[in-house]
Tab-separated table of C-alpha atoms in Angstrom:
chain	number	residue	atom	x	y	z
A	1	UNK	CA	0.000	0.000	0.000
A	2	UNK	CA	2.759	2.637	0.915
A	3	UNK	CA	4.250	1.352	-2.192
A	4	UNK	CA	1.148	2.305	-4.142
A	5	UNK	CA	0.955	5.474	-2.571
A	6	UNK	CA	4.225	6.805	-3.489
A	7	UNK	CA	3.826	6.132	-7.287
A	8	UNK	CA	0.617	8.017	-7.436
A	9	UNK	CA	1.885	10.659	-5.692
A	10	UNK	CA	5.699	11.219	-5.831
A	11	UNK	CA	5.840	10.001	-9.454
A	12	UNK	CA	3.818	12.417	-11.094
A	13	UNK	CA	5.515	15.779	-9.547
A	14	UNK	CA	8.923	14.298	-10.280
A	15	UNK	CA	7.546	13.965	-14.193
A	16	UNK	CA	5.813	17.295	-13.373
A	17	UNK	CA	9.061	18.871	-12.427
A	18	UNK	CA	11.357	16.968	-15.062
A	19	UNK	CA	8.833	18.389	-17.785
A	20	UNK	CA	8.563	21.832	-16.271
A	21	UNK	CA	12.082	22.604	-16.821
A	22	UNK	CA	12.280	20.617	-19.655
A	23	UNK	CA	10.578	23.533	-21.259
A	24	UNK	CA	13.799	25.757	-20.801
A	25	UNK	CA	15.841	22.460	-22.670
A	26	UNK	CA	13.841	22.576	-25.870
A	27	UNK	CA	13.848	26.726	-25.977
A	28	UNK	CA	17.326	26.489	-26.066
A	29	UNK	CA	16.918	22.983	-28.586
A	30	UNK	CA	14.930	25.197	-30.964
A	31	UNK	CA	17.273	27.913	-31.532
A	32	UNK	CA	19.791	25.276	-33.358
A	33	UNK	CA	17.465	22.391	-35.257
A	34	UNK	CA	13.960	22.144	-36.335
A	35	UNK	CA	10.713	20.867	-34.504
A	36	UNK	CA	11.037	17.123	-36.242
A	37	UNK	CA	14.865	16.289	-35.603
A	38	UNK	CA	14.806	17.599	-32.002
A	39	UNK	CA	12.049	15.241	-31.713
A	40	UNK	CA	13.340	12.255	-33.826
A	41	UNK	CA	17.020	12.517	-31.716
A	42	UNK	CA	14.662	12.630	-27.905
A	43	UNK	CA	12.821	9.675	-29.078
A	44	UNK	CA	15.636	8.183	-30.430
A	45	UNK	CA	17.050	8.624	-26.947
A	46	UNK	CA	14.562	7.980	-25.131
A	47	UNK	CA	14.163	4.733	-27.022
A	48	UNK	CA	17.711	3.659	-26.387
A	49	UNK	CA	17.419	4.271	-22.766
A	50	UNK	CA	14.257	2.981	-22.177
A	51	UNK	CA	14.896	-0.421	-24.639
A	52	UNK	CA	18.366	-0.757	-22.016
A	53	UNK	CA	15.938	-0.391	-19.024
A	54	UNK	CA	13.672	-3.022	-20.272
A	55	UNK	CA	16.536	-6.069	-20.859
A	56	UNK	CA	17.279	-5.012	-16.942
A	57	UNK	CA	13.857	-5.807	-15.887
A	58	UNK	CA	13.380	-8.676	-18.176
A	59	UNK	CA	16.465	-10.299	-16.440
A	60	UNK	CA	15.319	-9.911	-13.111
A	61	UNK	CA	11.671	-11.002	-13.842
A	62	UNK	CA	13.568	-14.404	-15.492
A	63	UNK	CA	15.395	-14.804	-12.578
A	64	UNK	CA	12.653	-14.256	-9.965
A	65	UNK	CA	10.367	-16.853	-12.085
A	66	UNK	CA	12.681	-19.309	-12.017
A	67	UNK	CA	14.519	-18.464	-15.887
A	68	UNK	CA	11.116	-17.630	-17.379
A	69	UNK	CA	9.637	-14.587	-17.658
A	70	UNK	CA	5.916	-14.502	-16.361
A	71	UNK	CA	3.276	-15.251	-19.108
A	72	UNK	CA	0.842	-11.941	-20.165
A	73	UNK	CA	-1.959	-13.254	-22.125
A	74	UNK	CA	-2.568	-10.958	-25.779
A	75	UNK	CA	0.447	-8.992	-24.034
A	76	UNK	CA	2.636	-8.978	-27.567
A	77	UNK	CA	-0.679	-7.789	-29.284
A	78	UNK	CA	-1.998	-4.840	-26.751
A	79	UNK	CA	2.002	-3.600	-26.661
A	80	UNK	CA	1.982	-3.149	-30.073
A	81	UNK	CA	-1.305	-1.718	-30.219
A	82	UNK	CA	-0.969	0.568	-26.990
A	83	UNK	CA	2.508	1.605	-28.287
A	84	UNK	CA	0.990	2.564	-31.346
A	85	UNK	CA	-1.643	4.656	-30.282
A	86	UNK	CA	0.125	6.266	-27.411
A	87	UNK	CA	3.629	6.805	-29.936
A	88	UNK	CA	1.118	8.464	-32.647
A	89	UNK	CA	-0.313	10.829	-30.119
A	90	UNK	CA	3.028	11.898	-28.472
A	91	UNK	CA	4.470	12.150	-32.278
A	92	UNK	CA	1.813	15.055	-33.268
A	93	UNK	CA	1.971	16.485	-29.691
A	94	UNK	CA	5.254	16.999	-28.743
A	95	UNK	CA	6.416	18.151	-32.317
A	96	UNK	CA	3.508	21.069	-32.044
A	97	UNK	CA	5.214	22.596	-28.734
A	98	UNK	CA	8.448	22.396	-30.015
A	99	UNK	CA	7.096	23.885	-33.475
A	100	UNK	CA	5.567	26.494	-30.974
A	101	UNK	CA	8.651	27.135	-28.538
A	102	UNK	CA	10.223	28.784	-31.168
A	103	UNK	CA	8.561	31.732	-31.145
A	104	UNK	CA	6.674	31.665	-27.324
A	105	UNK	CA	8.597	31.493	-24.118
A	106	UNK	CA	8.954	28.765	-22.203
A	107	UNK	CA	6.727	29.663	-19.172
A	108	UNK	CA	3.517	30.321	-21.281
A	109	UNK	CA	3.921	27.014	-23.325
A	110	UNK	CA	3.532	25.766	-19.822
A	111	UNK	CA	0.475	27.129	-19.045
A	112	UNK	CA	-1.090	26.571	-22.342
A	113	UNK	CA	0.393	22.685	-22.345
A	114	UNK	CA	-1.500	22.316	-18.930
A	115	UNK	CA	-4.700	22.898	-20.302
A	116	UNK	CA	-5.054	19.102	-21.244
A	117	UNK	CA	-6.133	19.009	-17.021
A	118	UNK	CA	-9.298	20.706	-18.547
A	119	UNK	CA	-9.973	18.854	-21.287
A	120	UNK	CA	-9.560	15.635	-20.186
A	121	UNK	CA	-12.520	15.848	-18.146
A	122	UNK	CA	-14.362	17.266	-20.991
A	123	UNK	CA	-13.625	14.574	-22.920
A	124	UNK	CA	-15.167	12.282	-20.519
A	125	UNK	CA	-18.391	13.442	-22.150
A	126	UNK	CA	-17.914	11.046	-25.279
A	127	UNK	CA	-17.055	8.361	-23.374
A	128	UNK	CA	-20.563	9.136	-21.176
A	129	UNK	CA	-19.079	10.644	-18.252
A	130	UNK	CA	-21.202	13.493	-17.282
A	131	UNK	CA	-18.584	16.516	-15.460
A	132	UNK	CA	-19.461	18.373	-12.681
A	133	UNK	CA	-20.454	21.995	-12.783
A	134	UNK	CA	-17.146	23.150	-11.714
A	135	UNK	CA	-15.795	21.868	-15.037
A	136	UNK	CA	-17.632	24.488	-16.844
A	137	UNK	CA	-16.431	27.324	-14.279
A	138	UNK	CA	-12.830	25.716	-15.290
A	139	UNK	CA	-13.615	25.998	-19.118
A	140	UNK	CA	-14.218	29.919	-18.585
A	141	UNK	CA	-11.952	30.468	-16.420
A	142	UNK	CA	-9.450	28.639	-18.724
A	143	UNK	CA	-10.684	30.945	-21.837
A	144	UNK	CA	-10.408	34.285	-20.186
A	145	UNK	CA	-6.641	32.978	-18.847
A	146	UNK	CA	-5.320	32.117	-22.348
A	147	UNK	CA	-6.805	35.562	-24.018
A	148	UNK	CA	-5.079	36.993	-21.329
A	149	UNK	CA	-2.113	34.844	-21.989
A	150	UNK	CA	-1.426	34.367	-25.911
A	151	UNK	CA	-4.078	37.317	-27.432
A	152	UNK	CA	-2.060	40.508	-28.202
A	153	UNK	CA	-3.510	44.307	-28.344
A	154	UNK	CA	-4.134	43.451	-31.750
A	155	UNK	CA	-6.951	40.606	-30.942
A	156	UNK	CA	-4.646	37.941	-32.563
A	157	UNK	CA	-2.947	35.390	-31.245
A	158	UNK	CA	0.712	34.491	-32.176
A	159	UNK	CA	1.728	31.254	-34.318
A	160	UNK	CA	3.442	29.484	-31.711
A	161	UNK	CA	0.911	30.222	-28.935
A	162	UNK	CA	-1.817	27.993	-30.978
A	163	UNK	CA	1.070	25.716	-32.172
A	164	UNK	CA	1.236	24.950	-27.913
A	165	UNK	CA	-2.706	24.666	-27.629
A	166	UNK	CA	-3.315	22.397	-30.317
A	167	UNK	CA	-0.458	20.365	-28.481
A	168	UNK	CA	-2.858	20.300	-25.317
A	169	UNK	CA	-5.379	18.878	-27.389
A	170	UNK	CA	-2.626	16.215	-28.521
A	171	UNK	CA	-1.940	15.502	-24.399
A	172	UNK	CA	-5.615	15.115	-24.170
A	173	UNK	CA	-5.348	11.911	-25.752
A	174	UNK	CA	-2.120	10.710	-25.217
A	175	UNK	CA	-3.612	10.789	-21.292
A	176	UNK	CA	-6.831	9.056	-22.422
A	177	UNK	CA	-4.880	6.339	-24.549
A	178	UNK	CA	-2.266	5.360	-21.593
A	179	UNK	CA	-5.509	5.657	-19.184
A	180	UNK	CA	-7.099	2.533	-21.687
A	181	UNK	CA	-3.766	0.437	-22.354
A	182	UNK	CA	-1.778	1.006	-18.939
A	183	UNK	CA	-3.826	-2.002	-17.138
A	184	UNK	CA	-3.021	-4.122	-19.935
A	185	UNK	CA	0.751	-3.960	-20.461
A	186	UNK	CA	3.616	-3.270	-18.869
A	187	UNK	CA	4.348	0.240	-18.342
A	188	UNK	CA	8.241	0.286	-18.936
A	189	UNK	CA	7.315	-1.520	-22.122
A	190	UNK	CA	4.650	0.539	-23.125
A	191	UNK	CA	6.694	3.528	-23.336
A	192	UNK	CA	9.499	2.064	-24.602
A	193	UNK	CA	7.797	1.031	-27.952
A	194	UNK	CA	5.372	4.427	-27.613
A	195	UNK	CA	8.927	6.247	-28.290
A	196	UNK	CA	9.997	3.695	-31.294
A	197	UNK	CA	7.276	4.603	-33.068
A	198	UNK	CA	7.627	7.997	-32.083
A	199	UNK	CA	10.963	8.309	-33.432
A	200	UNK	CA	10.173	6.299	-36.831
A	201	UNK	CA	7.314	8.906	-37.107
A	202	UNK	CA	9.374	12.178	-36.678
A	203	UNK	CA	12.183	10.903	-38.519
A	204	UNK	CA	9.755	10.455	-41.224
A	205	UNK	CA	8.635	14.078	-40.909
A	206	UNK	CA	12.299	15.281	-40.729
A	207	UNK	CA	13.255	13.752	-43.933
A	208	UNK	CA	10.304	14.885	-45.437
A	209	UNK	CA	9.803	18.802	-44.942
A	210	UNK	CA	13.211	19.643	-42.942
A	211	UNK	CA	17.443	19.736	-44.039
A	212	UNK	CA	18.533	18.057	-40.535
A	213	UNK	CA	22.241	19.500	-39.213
A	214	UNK	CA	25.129	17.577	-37.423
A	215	UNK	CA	26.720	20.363	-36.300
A	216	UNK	CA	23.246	21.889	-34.975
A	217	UNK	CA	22.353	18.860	-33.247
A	218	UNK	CA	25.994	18.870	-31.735
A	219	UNK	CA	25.328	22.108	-30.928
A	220	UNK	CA	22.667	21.289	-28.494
A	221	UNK	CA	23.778	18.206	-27.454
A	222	UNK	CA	22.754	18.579	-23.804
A	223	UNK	CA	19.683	19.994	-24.226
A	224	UNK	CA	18.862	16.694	-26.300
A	225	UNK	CA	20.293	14.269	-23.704
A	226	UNK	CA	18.375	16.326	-21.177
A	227	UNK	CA	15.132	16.150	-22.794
A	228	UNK	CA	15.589	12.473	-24.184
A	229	UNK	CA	16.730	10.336	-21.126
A	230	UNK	CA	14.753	12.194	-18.063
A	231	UNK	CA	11.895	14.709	-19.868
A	232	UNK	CA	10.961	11.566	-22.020
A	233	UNK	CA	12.673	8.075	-21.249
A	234	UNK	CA	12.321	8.780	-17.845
A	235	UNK	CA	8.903	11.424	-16.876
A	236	UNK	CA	6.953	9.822	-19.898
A	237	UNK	CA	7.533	6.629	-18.042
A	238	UNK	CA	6.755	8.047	-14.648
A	239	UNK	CA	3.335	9.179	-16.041
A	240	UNK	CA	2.193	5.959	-17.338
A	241	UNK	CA	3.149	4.025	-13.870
A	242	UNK	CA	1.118	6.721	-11.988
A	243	UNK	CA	-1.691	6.234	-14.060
A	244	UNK	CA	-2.073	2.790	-13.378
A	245	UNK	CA	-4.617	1.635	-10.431
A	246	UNK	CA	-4.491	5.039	-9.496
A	247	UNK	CA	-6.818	8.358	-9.281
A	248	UNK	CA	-6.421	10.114	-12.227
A	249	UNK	CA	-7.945	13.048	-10.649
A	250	UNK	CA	-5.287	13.128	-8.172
A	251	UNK	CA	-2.851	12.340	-11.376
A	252	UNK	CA	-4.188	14.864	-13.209
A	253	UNK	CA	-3.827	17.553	-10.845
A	254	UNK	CA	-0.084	16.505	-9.804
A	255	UNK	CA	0.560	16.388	-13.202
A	256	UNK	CA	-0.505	20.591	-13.449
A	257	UNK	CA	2.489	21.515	-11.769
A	258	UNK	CA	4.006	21.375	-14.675
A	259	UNK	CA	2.755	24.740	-15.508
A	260	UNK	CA	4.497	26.195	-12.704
A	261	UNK	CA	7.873	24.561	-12.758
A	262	UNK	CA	7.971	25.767	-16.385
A	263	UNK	CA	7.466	29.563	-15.567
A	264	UNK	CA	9.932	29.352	-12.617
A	265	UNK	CA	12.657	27.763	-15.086
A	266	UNK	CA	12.282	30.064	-17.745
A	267	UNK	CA	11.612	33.172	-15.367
A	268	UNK	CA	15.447	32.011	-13.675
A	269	UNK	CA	17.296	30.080	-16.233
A	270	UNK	CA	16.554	31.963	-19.396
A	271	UNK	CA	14.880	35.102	-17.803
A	272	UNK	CA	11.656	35.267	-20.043
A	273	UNK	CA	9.858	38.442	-18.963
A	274	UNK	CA	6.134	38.370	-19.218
A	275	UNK	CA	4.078	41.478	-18.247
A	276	UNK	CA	1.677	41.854	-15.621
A	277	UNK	CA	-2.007	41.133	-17.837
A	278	UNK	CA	0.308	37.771	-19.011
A	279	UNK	CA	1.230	36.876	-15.505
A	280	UNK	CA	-2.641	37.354	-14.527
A	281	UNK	CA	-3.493	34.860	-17.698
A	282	UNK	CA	-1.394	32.201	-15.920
A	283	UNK	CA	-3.162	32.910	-12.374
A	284	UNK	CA	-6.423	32.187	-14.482
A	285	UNK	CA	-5.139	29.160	-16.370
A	286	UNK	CA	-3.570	27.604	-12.805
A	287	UNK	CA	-7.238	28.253	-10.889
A	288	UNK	CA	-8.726	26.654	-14.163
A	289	UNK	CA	-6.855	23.629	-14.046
A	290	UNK	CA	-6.728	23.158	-10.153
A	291	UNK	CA	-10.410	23.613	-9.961
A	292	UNK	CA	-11.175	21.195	-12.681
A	293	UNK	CA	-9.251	18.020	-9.992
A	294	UNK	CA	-11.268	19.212	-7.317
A	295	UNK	CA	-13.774	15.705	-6.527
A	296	UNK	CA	-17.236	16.323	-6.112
A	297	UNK	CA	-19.589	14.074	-4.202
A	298	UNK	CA	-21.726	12.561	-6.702
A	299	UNK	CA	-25.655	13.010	-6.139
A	300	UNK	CA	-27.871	9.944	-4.762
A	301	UNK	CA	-29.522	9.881	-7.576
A	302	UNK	CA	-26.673	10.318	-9.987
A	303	UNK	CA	-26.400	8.163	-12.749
A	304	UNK	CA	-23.024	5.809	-12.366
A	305	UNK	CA	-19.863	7.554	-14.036
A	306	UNK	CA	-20.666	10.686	-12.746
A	307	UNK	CA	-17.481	12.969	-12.189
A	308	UNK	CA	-14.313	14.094	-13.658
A	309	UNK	CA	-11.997	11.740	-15.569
């Protein structure tokens, strides 16, 4: 039980952290290669690392069950499937916020990443999960924070700022994918082959629309290492063990803090300035997404599935 308790809980603020000032890695990343080779060389990483961490763990479970590895039933099939899915989703997601750190700062990609703790809920509504009131309050509260946020004087909002909130929509279900395949597989395993395919996929997309650089990627070599061994081999994997027999309310909101480890990294490592109305956007977003966690006592006569996701 204590076990259990410190993976849902300590798990997802160390991923929370690792990806908060992972933010400052990939603003520094973007000023020397382009959205699909940073992302091809993490995965590629994170792969590596994660494939290594994997033939560990195999070992041990051999020698623990006497040379053979314990038998999963349809394992092989939901791995590939889950890996898949999830690799897909995290493909198109994280190459939008790197796409969009190149012209937004590091502590509002934060905030506008963390949005996915709204819509996650929301989405609950397709799979026949009525939310709670306070989900709605969180969905204006949310709006007014990102026009505070991302629009300009001008009522526009820049290119990378939607580049980062169509990314949240990619989170949305990468979180919804792990939340189906994580009882099924192994989670180690999971994201291991979740970053293959990732990598296949935005190598694909390098070769196809980008002229990748040796001596940029040398250039930001530790950036890269940063970003591929702990913000994905290592946080991705974090997220999907947290997930599993766990509240993903409680997840979900851990998960949020993202938002502010990212401001306080970029604010002290690469001292992004925001102004007052921005800072009051991010105040909005953080109420948003806190109040959208908060449980509420479902009704007597509620029907069953009631609640947030």
């Amino acid at each position: 039980m204590k076990v259990n308790r410190i993976r849902q809980n300590v798990f997802p603020v160390l991923a929370a952290l690792i990806w908060g000032t992972a933010f400052v890695a990939q603003s520094v990343g973007a000023d020397y290669v382009q959205p699909f080779t940073f992302n091809a060389a993490r995965a590629a990483i994170a792969f590596v690392f994660l494939f290594c961490l994997c033939a560990v763990l195999r070992m041990r479970r051999r020698r623990d069950f006497g040379g053979q590895a314990q038998p999963r039933p349809t394992a092989r099939r939901d791995l590939a499937l889950g890996g898949l899915c999830c690799g897909t989703a995290l493909t198109v997601a994280t190459n939008l916020q790197q796409k969009g750190l190149e012209t937004t700062t590091s502590g509002k990609a934060g905030f506008i990443t963390a949005l996915y703790i709204v819509l996650v809920p929301i989405a609950g509504i397709f799979l026949k999960k009525r939310p709670p009131k306070t989900i709605w309050i969180s969905v204006v509260l949310a709006v007014a924070g990102l026009y505070c946020l991302c629009v300009t004087e001008g009522f526009s909002i820049t290119r990378g700022d939607f580049y980062i909130l169509l990314c949240a929509f990619c989170f949305t279900a990468h979180i919804l994918v792990i939340d189906h395949f994580t009882q099924k597989v192994d989670g180690v395993e999971l994201s291991c082959v979740q970053f293959l395919v990732s990598a296949i996929l935005s190598s694909a997309g390098m070769l196809a629309f980008e002229t990748p650089s040796l001596a940029g990627l040398r250039a930001c070599i530790f950036p890269l290492l940063y970003v591929g061994v702990f913000s994905s081999g290592v946080a991705y994997t974090l997220q999907i063990l947290a997930q599993k027999d766990s509240d993903p309310t409680v997840v979900s909101l851990l998960l949020s803090l993202e938002s502010v480890f990212a401001t306080l990294a970029g604010a002290v490592i690469l001292k992004d300035q925001m102004s007052g109305r921005e800072y009051f956007g991010c105040v909005l977003v953080l109420i948003a997404v806190l109040l959208a966690q908060i449980p509420v006592p479902a009704k007597k006569d509620a029907a069953a599935g009631t609640g947030a996701v």
